[in-house]
Structures are given as C-alpha cells and as structure tokens.
Coordinates of C-alpha atoms in Angstrom, one line a residue:
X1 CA -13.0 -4.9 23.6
X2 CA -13.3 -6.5 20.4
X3 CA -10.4 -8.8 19.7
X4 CA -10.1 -10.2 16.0
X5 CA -6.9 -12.0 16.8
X6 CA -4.3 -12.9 20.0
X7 CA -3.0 -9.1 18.7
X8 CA -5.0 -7.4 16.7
X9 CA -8.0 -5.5 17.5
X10 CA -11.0 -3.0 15.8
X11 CA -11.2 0.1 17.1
X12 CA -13.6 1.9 14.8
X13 CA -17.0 3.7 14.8
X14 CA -20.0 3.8 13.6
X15 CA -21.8 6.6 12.2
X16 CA -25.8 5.8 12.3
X17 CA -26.7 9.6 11.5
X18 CA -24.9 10.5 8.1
X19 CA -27.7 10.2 5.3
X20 CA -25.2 11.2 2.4
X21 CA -21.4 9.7 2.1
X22 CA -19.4 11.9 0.5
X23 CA -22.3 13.9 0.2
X24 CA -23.4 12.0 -2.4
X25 CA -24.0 8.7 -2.0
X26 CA -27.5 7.3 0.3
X27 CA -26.5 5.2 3.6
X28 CA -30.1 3.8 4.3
X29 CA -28.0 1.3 7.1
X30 CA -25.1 4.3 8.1
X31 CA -21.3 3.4 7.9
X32 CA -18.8 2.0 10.0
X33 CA -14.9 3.9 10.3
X34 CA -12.9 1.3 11.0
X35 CA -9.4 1.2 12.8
X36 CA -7.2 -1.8 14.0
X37 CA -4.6 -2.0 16.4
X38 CA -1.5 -4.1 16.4
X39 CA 0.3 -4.9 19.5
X40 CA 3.3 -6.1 19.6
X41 CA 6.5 -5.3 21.7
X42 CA 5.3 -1.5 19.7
X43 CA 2.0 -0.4 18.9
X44 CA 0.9 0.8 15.8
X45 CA -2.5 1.5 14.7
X46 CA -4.1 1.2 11.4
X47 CA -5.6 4.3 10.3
X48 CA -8.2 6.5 12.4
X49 CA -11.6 7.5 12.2
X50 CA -13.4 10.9 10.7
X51 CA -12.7 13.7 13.5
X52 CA -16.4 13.9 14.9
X53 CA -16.1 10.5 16.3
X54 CA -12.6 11.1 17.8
X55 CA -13.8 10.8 21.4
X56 CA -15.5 7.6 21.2
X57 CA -12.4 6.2 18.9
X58 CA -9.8 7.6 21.6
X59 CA -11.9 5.5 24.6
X60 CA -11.9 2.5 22.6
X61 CA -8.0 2.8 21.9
X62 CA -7.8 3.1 25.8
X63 CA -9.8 0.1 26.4
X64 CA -7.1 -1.9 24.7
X65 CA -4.4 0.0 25.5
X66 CA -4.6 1.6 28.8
X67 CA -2.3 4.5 29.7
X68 CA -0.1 2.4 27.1
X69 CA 1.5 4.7 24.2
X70 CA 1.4 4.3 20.4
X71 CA 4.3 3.8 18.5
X72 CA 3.2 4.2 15.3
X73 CA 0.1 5.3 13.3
X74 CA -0.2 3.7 9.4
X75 CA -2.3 5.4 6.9
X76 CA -3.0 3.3 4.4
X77 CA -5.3 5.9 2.7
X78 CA -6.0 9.7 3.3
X79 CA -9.6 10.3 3.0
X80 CA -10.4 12.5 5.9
X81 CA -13.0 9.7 6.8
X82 CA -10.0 8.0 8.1
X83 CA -7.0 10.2 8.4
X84 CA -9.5 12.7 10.0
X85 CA -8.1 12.1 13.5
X86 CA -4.3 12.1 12.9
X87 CA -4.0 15.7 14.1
X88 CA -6.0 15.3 17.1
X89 CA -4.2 12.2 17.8
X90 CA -0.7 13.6 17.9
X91 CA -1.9 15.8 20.9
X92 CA -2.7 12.9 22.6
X93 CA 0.4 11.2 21.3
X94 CA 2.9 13.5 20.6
X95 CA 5.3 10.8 19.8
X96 CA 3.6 8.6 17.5
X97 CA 5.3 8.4 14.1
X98 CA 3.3 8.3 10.8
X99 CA 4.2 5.9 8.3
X100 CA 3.0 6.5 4.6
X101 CA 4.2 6.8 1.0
X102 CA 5.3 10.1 0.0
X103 CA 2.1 10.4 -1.7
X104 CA 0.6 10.4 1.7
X105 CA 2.9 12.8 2.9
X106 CA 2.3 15.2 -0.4
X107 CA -1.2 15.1 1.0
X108 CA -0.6 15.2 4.9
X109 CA 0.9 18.9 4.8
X110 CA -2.1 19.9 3.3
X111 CA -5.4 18.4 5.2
X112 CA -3.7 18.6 9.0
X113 CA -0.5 20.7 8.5
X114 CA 1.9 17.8 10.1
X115 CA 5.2 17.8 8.2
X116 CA 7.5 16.4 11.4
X117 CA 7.7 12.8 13.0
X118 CA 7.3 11.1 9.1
X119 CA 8.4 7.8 8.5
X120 CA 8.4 7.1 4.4
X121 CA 7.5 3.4 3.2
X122 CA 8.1 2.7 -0.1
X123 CA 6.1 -0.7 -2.1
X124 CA 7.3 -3.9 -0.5
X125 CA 9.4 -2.1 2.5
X126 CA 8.7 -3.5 6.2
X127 CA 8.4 -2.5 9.9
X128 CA 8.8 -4.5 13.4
X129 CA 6.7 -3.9 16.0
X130 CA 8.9 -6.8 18.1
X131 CA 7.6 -10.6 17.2
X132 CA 5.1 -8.8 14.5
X133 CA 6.2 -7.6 11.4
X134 CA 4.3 -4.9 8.8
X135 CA 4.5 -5.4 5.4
X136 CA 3.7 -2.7 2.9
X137 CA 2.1 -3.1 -0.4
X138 CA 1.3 0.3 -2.6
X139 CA -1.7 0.5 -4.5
X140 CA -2.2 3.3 -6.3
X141 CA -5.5 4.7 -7.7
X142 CA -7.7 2.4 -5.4
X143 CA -9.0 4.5 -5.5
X144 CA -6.9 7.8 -4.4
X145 CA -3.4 8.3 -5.4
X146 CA -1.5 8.0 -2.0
X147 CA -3.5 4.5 -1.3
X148 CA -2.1 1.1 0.2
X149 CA -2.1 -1.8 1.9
X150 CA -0.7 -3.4 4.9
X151 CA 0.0 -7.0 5.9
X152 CA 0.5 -8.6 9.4
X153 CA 1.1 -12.0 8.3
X154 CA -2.2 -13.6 7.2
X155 CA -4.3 -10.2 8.2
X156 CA -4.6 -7.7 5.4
X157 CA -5.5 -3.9 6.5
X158 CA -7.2 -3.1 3.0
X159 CA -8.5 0.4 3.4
X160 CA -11.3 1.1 1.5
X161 CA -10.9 -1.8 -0.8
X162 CA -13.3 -4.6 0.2
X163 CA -15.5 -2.2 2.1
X164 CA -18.4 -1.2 1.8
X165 CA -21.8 0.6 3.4
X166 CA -23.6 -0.5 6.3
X167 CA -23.3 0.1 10.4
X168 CA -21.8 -2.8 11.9
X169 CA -24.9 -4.2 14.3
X170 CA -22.5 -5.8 17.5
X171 CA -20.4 -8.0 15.7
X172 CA -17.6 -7.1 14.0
X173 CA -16.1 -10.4 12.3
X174 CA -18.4 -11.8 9.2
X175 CA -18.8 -15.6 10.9
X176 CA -20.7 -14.0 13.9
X177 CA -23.3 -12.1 11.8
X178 CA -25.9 -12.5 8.9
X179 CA -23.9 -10.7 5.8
X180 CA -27.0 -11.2 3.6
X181 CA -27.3 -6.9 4.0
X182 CA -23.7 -6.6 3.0
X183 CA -23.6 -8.3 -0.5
X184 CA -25.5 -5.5 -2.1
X185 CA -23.8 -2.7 -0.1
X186 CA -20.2 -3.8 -1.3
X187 CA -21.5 -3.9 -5.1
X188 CA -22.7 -0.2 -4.4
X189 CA -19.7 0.7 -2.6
X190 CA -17.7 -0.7 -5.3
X191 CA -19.7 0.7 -8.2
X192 CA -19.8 4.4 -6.6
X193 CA -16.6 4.6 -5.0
X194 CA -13.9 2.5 -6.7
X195 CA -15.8 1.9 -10.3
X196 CA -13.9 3.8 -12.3
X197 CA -10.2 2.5 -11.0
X198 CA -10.8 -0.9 -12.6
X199 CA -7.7 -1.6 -14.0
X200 CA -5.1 -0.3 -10.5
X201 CA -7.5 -3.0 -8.6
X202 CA -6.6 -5.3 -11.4
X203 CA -3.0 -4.0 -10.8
X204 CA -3.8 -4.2 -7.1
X205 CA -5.2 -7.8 -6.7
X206 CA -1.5 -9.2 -8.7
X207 CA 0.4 -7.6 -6.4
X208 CA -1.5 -9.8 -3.5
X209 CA -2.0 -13.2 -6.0
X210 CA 1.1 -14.6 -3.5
X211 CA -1.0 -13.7 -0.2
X212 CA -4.3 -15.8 1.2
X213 CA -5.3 -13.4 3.9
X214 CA -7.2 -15.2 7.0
X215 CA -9.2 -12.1 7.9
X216 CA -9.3 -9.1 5.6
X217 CA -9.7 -5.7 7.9
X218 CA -11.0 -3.1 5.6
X219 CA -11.6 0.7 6.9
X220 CA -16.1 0.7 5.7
X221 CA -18.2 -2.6 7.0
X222 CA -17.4 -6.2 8.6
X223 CA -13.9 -8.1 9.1
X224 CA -13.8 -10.9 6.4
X225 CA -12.5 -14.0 7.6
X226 CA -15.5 -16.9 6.8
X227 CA -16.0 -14.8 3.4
X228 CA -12.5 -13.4 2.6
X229 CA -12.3 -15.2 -0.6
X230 CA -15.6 -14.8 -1.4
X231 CA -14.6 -10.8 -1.2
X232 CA -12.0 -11.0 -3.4
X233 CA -13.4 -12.6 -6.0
X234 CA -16.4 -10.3 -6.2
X235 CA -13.5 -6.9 -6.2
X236 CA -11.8 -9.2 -9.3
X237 CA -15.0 -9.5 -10.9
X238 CA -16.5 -6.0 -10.5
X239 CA -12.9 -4.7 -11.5
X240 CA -13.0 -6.8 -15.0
X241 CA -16.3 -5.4 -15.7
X242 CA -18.2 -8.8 -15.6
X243 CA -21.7 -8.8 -15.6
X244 CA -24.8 -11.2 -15.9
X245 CA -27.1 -11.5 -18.3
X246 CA -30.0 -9.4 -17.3
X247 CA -31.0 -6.2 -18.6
X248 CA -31.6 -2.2 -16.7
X249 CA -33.9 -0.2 -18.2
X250 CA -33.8 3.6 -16.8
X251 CA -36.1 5.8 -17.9
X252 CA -37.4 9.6 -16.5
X253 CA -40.6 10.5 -17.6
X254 CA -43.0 13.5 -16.5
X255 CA -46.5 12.5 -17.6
X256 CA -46.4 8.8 -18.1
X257 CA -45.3 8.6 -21.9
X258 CA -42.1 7.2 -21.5
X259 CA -42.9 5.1 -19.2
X260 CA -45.0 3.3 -21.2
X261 CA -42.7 2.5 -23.7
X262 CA -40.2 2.1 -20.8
X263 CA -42.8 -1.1 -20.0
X264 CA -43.5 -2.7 -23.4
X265 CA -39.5 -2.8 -23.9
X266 CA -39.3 -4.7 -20.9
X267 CA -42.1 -6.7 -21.3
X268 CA -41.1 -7.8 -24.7
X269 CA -37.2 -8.1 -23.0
X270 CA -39.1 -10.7 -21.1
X271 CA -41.2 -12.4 -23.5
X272 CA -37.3 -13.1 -25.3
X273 CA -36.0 -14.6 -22.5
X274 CA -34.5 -12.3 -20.0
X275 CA -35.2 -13.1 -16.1
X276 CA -33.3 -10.9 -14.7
X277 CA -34.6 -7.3 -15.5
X278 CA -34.6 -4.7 -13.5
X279 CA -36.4 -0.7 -13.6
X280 CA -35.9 2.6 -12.2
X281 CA -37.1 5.6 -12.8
X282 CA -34.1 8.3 -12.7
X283 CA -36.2 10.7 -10.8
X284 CA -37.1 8.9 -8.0
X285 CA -34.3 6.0 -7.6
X286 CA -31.1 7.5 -6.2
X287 CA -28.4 7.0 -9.1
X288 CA -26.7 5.4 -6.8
X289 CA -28.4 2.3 -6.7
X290 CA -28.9 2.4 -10.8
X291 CA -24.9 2.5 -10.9
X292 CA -24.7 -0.4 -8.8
X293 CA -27.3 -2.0 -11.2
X294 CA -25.6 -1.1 -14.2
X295 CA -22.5 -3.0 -13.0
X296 CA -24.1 -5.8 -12.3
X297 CA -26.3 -6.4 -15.6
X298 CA -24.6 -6.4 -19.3
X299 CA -27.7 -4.7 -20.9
X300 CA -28.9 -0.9 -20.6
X301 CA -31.6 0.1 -22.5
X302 CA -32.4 4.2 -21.4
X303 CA -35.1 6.1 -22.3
X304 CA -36.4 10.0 -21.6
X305 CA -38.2 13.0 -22.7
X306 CA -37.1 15.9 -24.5
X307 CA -36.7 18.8 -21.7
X308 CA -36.6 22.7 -22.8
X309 CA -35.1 21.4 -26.3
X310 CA -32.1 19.3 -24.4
X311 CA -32.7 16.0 -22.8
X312 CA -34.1 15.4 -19.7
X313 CA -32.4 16.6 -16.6
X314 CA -32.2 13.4 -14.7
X315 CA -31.1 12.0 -17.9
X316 CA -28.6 13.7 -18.5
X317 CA -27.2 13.8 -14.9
X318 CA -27.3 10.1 -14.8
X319 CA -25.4 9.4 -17.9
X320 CA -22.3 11.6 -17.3
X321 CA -22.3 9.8 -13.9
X322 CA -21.9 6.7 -15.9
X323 CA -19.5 8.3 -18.3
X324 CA -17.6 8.7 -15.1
X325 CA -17.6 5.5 -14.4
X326 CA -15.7 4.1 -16.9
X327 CA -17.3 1.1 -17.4
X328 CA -16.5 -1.9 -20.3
X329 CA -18.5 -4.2 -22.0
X330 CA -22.3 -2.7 -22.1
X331 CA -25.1 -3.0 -24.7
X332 CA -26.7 0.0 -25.2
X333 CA -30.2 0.8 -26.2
X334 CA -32.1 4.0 -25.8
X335 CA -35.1 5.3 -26.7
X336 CA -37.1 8.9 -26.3
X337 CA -40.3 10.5 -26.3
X338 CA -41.3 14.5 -27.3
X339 CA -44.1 16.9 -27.4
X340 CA -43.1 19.8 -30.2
X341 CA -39.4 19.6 -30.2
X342 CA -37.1 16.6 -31.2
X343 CA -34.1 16.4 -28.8
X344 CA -33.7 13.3 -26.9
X345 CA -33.1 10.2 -29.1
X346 CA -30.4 12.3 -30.8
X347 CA -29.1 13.5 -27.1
X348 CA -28.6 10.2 -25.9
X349 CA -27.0 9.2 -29.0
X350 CA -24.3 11.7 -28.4
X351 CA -23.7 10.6 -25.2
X352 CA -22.7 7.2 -26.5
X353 CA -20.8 8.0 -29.4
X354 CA -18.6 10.5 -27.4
X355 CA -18.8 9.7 -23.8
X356 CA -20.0 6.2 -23.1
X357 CA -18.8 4.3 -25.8
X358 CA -21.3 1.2 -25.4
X359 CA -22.1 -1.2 -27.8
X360 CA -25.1 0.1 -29.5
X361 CA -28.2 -3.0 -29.7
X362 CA -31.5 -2.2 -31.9
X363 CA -32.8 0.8 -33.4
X364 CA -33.4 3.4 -31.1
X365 CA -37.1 4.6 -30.9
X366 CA -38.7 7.9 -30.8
X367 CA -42.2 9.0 -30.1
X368 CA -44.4 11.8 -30.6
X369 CA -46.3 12.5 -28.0
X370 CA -47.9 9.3 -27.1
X371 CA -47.5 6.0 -28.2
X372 CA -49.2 4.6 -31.1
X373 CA -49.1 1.0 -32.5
X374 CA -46.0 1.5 -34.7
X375 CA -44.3 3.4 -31.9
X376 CA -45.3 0.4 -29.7
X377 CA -44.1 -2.5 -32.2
X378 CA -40.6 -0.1 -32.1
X379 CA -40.2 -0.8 -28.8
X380 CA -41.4 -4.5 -28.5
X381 CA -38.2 -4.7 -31.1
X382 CA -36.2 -3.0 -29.0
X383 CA -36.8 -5.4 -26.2
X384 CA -36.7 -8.3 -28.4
X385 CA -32.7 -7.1 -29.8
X386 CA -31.4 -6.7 -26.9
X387 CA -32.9 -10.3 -24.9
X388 CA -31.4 -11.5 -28.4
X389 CA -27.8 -10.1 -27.3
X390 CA -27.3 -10.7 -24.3
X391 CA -28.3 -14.4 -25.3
X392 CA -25.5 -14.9 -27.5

C-alpha cells in the first residue's frame, strides 16, 4: 500500500517494457501510469492506467480498498495512457460515476463508447466525498483540449503537467528517492509533450498563483512534495521559453564534411566564451533528446549536406519537428556542405524564414566539397557571432 497522505493514495503502474511513448519518444528508464485514490465518506479515484496494466492497477485499488466500492472516477485528462481503463473499470464498478468537462465527454463516446452515469464539472465547480472536498480547475490545451486539474486541499492531481519519463524505482514520493534522473526527463517530457502549449501553461499556472500545493500528484514520474516548487518553477520557465546561455549545434553529415565544420564552429563558439555547448549528430541522437536541448540553450547553430538536390533527410525531419514546437526566443545559425548540387544553405534558410522564425546570427556558410581555409575562417566566424550574441 503506498499512502502519500492520512487519505490519499498511488495506485499506478509502471511500464518497464515500452521502448517508444507515443511511439515516438525513447524511454531509456520506462514510465510510470499514475492513479490516486481519495477516500473519504466516498471514494473517487484520480484517473486510471493504460488498459494492458488493468490487472495489476485493479489489485492495487483492492489493496486499499477491499471489497469497498468507488464512487466516483475523475479524468482529468483523456489520453488512453490514463483513461485507458475506464471501460474495463465500469464492469468492475458498474456504478461509478465519471466526472469530466464536456470536453472530456465529446471525447469519452468516442475512445470507450460510455455515454451514461456522466457527471459534467465545469472550471471552479466542486464535489464532496464527506469531510474531503474536490475542487476543479480547467486547463485547456495542456496539452489536450479536454485537460484539467483537480485539488484536494493542498494536493494537486496535475495530470500530465509536471510529469515526466522514468519508472518509479520503490518509492513513490520525491523526499524518499534520489531525483537527480528525473530533472532531465521532465525537461524532455516537457519539451516533447507539452512544448508547443506554452502560452495555456502560462494560462494554466495563473489559474493556480492562489494555491501552494504540499504534494503535487501528476499522472508520469514521482509525487512532488520536497520539490513541488522547485516543479513549478521549471513548467513556468520552460513555458516562457527561457533558456541559458549555451549554444546546440546539430549537424547530419555522411562522409565527415560537415562535421568538420560542425567542429571548428564549436571550437571557435568556445574560444568566444561559450561553456556550455553541446553536439549531436541528427542521425544518430534521437530528436528527442536535441528538442529537449534546444529548450534548454538560447543558441542553435544547424548544419547538413545537400541530399538528392533537397536537404538532408534528418535535417529536414528535425527542423519541422522544431517548427512544431513553437518555440520563442532562438538565435539561429546554419551552415551546409555539397558535392555537385547547391541545396542546403538555401533549404535551411527557408525553413527559418517561413517556419521557424528565429533570429538569424552570422552569415551562414556553405562548402564545396571539403573544407578549405576560407571555408574554415567562415565557420570560425560563425562560432565567434553567435558566442558574441548570446553574450549580450
């Protein structure tokens, strides 16, 4: 039994086998489902679990609960990593009411075909469980439509905002583990899952300025109680688009060209002034982990061949993921190499002006084949412009 407080308590999974979240996204240290329940004079639990991990989710709902019913399930978001079980569930609870938005119900038809035993909440709207009280707070586009929150006084069920990836390893509250693995994993969760929704976590984060939860129960990764604040200002700051002053250089290459220059830009990046600098080649580093990267430093400088007269496949892919991704505030430099056919400089270029948007740092630098000493000062500018930026 895992008891976060007198009447709360987790009853989620972990899934230690899934390589790909959404099939998309790498989970090196798997990810937790996590599900809450509140007991009061009624019982309601907070969200479920993805369907294969009903079982295990249903015998750790009867370790709290015994032969006890449940009143009422919440579904604070629909993702069918955690509404997954609701159809299941209502066959081994046939009266357990479901409380959403009617965004959630829009959704609910659809996914599990339950249209009966509803119960609409609308932002700010309450529920008693007898001597505990749910509060609801809506929160639109973090980061689906139909998404919310849910209060128990000074416990906040945050669904998938504050997550992020990683098994839980035993513990379940931050103060009884080492949360050094989580820091990183939230940024990428953030960055992969919720970047582009800045501004309805902005919108999201006023709504609770009046509330200072004591343990924040998301649905992905630990229970924050020692670091609860700690969480929120890294959502408020990832959500603004802050960043540091260090500098991603991403480069794809295919026989070592590019990633030459790719090395006197940051070596001259360095030799300005820039600690923190960090490289990946986009054919062998999972975009994930560049996106997370990209949020976290103000400077991109990008760099690739010209493929089959376009730009480079991995490129390419990579910078409509970004596009995606909405993300403010960037300086921009890029830089390409070809063999008989000029393509990517001007490619890249493109992206910015239409899709990205960054601000645009140096002169961009392209190369013919291989290096050569004017080719190489190009670059060693390059590095030096944008150090020189991000310094101002």
């Amino acid at each position: 039994m895992k008891q976060i407080t007198d009447n709360i308590y987790y009853v989620g999974v972990n899934d230690r086998n899934k390589t790909l979240f959404e099939g998309l996204w790498p989970l090196p240290q798997g990810v937790s489902y996590n599900a809450y329940l509140v007991v009061g004079q009624k019982v309601a639990l907070i969200d479920t679990v993805e369907v294969d991990f009903f079982m295990p989710f249903l015998e750790n709902i009867r370790e709290v609960l015994g032969d006890r019913p449940i009143d009422y399930v919440v579904v604070n978001h629909m993702e069918p990593d955690h509404s997954g079980s609701l159809a299941l569930l209502r066959q081994f609870f046939p009266a357990i009411e479901i409380i959403g938005n009617k965004k959630t119900f829009d959704m609910l038809g659809g996914f599990y075909h339950l249209t009966e035993g509803l119960k609409e909440v609308k932002n700010g709207d309450s529920i008693e469980l007898g001597g505990l009280t749910l509060n609801f707070v809506l929160t639109p586009m973090v980061h689906w439509p139909e998404t919310m929150m849910t209060l128990c006084g000074n416990v906040l069920f945050s669904g998938d905002a504050f997550g992020c990836f990683g098994a839980l390893n035993g513990a379940i509250i931050d103060e009884r583990m080492n949360c050094d693995v989580f820091w990183g994993e939230m940024e990428r969760y953030y960055s992969n899952i919720v970047g582009k929704y800045g501004t309805p976590v902005q919108m999201a984060l006023k709504k609770l300025a009046g509330v200072t939860p004591d343990y924040i129960c998301a649905t992905h990764g630990p229970v924050w109680h020692e670091h609860a604040g700690r969480v929120i200002g890294i959502y408020d700051r990832l959500s603004r688009y802050e960043a540091q002053p260090g500098l991603v250089i991403c480069y794809g290459t295919m026989y070592g060209n590019t990633e030459r220059a790719a090395e006197v830009i940051a070596r001259a990046a360095s030799e300005a002034g820039v600690k923190d600098i960090v490289m990946h080649n986009v054919s062998k580093t999972h975009h994930s982990y560049i996106i997370r990267d990209v949020f976290r430093y103000r400077g991109l400088i990008v760099g690739a061949p010209t493929y089959n007269t376009g730009l480079y496949h991995e490129m390419n892919v990579l910078l409509d993921e970004l596009s995606q991704k909405d993300i403010k505030g960037r300086l921009f430099g890029w830089f390409g190499s070809y063999g008989w056919a000029s393509k990517a400089v001007s490619e890249i270029a493109r992206w910015n002006d239409e899709r990205l948007k960054y601000e645009p740092v140096g002169t961009p630098v392209e190369i013919r084949q291989s290096l050569t000493p004017d080719t190489c000062a190009q670059c060693e500018a390059l590095g030096r412009a944008m150090a020189a930026r991000l310094a101002e």
